[in-house]
PDB file of C-alpha atoms in Angstrom:
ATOM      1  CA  UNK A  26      -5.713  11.950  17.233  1.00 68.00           C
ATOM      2  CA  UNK A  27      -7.934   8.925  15.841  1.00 73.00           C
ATOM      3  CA  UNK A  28      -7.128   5.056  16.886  1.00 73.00           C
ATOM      4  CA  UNK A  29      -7.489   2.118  14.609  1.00 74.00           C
ATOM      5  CA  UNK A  30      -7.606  -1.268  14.448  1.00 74.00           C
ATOM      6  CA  UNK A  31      -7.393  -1.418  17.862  1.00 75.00           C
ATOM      7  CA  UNK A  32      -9.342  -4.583  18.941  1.00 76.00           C
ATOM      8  CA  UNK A  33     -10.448  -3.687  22.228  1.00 80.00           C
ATOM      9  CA  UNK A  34     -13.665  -4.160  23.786  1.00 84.00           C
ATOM     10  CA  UNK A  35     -13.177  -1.353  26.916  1.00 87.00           C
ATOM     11  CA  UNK A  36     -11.231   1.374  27.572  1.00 86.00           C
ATOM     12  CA  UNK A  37      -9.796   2.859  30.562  1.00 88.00           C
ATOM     13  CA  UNK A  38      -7.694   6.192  31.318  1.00 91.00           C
ATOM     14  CA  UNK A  39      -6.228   6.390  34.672  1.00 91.00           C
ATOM     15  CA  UNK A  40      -4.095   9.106  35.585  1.00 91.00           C
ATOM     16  CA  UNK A  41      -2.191   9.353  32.324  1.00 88.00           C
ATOM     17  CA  UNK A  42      -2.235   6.068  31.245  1.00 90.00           C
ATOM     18  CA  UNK A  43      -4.477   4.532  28.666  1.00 87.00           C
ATOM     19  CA  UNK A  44      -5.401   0.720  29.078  1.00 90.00           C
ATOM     20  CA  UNK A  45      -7.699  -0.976  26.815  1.00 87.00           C
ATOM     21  CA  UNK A  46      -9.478  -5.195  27.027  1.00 89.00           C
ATOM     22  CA  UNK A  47      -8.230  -6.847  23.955  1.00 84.00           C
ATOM     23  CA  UNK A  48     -10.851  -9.128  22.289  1.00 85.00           C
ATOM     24  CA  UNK A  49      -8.749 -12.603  24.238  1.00 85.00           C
ATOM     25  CA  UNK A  50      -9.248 -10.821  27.609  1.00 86.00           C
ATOM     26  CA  UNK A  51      -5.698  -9.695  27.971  1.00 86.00           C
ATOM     27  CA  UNK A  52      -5.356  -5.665  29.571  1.00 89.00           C
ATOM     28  CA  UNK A  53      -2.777  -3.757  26.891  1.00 84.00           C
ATOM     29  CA  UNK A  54      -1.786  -0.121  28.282  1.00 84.00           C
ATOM     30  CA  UNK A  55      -1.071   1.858  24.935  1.00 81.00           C
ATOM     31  CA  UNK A  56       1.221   3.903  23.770  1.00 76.00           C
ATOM     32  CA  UNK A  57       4.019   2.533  26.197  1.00 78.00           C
ATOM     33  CA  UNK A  58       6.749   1.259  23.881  1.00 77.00           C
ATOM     34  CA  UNK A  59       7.241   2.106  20.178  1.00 73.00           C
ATOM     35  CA  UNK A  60       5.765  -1.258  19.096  1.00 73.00           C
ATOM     36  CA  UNK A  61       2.375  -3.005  18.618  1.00 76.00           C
ATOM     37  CA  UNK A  62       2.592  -6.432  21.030  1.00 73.00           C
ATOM     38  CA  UNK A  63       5.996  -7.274  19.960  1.00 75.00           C
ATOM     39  CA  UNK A  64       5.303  -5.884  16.119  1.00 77.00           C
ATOM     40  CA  UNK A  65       5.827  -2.691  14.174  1.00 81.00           C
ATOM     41  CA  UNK A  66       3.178  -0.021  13.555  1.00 81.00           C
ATOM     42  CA  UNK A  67       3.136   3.442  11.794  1.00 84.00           C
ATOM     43  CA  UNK A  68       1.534   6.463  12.831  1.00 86.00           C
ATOM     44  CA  UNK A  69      -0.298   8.625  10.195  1.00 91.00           C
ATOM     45  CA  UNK A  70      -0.504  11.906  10.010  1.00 93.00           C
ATOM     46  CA  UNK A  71      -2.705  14.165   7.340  1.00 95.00           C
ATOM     47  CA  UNK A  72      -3.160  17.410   8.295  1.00 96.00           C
ATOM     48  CA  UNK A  73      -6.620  19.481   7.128  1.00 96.00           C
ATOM     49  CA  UNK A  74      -6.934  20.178   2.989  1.00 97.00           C
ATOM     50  CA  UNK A  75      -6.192  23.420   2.034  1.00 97.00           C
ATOM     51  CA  UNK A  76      -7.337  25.041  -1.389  1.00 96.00           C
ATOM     52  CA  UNK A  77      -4.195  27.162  -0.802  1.00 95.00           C
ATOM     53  CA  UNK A  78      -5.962  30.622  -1.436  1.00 94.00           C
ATOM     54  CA  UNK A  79      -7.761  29.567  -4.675  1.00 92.00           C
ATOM     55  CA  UNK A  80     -10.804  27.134  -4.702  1.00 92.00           C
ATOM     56  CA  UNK A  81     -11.623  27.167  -8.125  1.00 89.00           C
ATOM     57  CA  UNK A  82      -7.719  26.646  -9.461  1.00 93.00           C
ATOM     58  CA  UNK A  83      -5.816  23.142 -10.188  1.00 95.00           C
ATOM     59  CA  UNK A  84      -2.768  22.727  -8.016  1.00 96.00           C
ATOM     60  CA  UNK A  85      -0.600  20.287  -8.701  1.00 97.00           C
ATOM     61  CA  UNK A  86       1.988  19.132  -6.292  1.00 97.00           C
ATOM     62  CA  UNK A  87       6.056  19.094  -7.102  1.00 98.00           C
ATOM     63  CA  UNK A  88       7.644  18.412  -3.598  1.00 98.00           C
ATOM     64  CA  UNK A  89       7.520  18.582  -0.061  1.00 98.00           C
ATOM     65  CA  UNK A  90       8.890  17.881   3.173  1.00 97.00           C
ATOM     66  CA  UNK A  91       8.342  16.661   6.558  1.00 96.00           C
ATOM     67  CA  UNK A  92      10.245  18.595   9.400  1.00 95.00           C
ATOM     68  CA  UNK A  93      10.546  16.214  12.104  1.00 93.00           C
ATOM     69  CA  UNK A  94      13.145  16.644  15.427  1.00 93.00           C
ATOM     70  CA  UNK A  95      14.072  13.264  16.745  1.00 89.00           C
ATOM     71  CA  UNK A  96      17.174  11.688  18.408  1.00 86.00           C
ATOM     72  CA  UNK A  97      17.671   9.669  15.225  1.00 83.00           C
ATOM     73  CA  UNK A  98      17.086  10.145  11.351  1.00 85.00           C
ATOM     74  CA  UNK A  99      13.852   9.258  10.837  1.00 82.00           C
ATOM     75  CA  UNK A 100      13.057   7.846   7.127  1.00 84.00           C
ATOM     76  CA  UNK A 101       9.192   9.568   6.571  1.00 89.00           C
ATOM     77  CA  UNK A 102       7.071   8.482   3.584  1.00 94.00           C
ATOM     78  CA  UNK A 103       5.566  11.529   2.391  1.00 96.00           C
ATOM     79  CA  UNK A 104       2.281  11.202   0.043  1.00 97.00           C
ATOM     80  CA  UNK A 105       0.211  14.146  -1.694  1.00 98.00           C
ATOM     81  CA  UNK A 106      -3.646  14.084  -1.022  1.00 98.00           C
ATOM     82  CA  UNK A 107      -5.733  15.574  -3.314  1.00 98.00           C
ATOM     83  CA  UNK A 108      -9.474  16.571  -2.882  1.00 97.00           C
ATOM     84  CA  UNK A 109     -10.542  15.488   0.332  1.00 97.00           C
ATOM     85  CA  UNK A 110      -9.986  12.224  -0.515  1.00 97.00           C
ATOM     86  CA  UNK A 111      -7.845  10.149   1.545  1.00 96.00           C
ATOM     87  CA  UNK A 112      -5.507   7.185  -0.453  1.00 96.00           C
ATOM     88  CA  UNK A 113      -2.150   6.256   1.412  1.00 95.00           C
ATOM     89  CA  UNK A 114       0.312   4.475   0.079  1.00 94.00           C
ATOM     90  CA  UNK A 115       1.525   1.331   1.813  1.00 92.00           C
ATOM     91  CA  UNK A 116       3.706   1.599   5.052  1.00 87.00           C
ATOM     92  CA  UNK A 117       6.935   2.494   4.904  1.00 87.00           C
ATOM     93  CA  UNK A 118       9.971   0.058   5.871  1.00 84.00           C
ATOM     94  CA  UNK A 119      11.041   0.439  10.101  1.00 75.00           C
ATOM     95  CA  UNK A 120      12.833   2.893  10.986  1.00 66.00           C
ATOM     96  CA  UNK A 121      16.802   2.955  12.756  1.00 57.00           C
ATOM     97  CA  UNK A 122      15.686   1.217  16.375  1.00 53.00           C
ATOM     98  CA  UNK A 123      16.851   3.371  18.968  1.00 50.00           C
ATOM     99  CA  UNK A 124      18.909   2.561  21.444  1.00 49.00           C
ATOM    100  CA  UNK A 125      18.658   1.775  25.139  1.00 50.00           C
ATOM    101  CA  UNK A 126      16.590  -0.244  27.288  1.00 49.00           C
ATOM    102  CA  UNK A 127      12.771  -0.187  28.938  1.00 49.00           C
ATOM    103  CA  UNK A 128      12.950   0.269  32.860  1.00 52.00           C
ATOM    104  CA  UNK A 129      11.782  -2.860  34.405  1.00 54.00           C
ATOM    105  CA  UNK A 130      12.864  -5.009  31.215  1.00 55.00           C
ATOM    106  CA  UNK A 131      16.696  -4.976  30.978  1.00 58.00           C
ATOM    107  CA  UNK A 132      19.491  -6.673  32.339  1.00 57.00           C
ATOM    108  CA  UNK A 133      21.053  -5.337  35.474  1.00 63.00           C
ATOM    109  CA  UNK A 134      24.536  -4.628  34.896  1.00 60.00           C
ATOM    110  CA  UNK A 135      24.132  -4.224  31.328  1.00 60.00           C
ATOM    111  CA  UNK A 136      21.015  -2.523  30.283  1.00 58.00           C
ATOM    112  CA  UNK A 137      21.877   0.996  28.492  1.00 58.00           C
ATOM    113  CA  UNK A 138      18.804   3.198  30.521  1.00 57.00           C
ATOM    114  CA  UNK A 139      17.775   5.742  28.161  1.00 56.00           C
ATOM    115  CA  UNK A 140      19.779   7.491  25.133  1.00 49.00           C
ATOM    116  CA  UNK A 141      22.180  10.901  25.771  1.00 51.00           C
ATOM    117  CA  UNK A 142      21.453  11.957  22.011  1.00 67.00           C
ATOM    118  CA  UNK A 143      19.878  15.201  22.065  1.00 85.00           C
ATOM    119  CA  UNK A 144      16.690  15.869  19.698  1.00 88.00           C
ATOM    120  CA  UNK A 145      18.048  17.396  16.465  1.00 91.00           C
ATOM    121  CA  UNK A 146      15.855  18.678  13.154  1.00 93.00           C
ATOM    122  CA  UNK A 147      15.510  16.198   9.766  1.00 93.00           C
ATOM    123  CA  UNK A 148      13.603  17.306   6.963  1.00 93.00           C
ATOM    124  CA  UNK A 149      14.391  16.293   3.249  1.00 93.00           C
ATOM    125  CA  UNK A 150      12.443  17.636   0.096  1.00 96.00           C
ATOM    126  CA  UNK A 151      11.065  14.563  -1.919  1.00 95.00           C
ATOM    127  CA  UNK A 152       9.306  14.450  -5.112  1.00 97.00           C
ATOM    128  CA  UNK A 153       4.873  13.692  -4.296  1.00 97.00           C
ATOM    129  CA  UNK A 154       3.010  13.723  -7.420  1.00 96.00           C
ATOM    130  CA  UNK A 155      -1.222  14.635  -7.900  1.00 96.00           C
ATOM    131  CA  UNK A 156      -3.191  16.998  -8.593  1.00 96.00           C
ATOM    132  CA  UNK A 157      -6.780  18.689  -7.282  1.00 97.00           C
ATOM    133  CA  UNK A 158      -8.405  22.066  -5.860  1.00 96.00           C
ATOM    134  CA  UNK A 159      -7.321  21.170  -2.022  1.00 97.00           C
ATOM    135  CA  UNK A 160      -4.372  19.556  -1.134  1.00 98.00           C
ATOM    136  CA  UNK A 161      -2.740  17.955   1.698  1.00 98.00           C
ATOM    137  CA  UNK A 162       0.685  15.916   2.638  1.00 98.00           C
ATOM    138  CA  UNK A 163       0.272  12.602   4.100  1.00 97.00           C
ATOM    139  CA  UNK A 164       3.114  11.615   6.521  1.00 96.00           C
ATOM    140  CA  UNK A 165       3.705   8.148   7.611  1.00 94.00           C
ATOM    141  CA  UNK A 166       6.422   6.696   9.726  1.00 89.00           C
ATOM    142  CA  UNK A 167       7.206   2.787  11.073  1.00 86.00           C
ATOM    143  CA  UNK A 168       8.259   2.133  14.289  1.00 83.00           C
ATOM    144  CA  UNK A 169       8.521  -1.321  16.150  1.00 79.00           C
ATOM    145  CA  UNK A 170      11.171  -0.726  19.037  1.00 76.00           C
ATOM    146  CA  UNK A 171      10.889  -1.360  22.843  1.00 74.00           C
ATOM    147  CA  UNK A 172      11.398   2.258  23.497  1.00 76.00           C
ATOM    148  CA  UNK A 173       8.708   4.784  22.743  1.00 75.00           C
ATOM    149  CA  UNK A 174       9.188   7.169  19.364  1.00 76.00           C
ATOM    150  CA  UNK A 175      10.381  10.876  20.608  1.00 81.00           C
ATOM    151  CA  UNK A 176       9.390  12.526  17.125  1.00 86.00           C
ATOM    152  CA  UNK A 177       8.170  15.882  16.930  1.00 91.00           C
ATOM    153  CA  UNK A 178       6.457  16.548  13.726  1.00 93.00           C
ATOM    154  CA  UNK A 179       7.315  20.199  13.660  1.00 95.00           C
ATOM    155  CA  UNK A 180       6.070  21.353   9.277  1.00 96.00           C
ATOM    156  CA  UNK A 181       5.078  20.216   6.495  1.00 97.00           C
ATOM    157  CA  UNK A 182       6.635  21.916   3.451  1.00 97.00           C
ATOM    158  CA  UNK A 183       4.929  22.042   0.133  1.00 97.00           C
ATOM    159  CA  UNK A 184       5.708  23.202  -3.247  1.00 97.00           C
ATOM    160  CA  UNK A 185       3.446  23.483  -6.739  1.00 97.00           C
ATOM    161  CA  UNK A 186       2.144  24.546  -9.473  1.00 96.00           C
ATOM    162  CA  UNK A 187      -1.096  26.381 -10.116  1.00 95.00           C
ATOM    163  CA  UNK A 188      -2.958  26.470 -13.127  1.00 89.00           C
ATOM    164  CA  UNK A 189      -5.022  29.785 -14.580  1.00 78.00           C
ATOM    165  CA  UNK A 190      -8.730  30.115 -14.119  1.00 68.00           C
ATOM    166  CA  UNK A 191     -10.042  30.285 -18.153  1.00 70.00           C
ATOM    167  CA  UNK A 192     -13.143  32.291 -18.318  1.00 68.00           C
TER     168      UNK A 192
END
């Protein structure tokens, strides 16, 4: 995957752990809780443009779907790119925080250490809109909590309509 507007000025992996110099000399390891500093961030996925078996033929998009498996319902902003162009939307509200505590930052005695809900499958069709020879869904997702996002982005589900080739 691709980072941005990360401001560091070095980077470090060690062992499995990434660690990177912030521009006011502070060490941040990433990717340890499901916020940025304190603040929400939202990962972005868009996966390669297909021109879905026909090159030269308009396709434009009705719905799709995101097919994620998470401990929680996960409200995904879904977004039709058309062209090999690249034009997201803006982020979507934060998500349902889940529950339970980081080791080393609760309270003894009553910290909840980790959540028993087992990963199930969400996925729900929603209207995108566009058009173009190559095509691909945008997904987007907030998060801001003190525990990491479990979220398995398992499919992307598309459906449209393709126009005739007029000789």
């Amino acid at each position: 995957g691709r980072f941005t507007n990360w401001e560091g000025k070095s980077l470090l992996v060690f062992g499995d752990r990434c660690f990177f110099g912030s521009t006011n000399g502070t060490v941040i390891e990433a990717e340890l809780t499901g916020s940025d500093q304190g603040g929400t961030y939202t990962p972005v996925c868009v996966p390669l443009f297909d021109s879905l078996k026909s090159p030269a033929s308009l396709k434009v998009g009705l719905n799709a779907r995101a097919l994620v498996r998470a401990p929680i319902e996960l409200e995904a902003k879904l977004s039709l790119q058309t062209d090999y162009n690249v034009a997201l939307p803006s982020a979507p509200d934060q998500n349902a925080v889940l529950q339970g505590d980081r080791w080393g930052s609760g309270l003894w005695g009553t910290a909840l250490w980790g959540s028993t809900s087992e990963k199930q499958t969400f996925g729900e069709w929603r209207s995108v809109s566009g058009g173009g020879s190559a095509l691909s869904v945008a997904v987007q997702i907030t998060t801001g909590s003190v525990q990491p996002p479990d979220v398995d982005l398992v499919q992307i589900d598309l459906t449209y309509d393709q126009g005739d080739i007029v000789t």
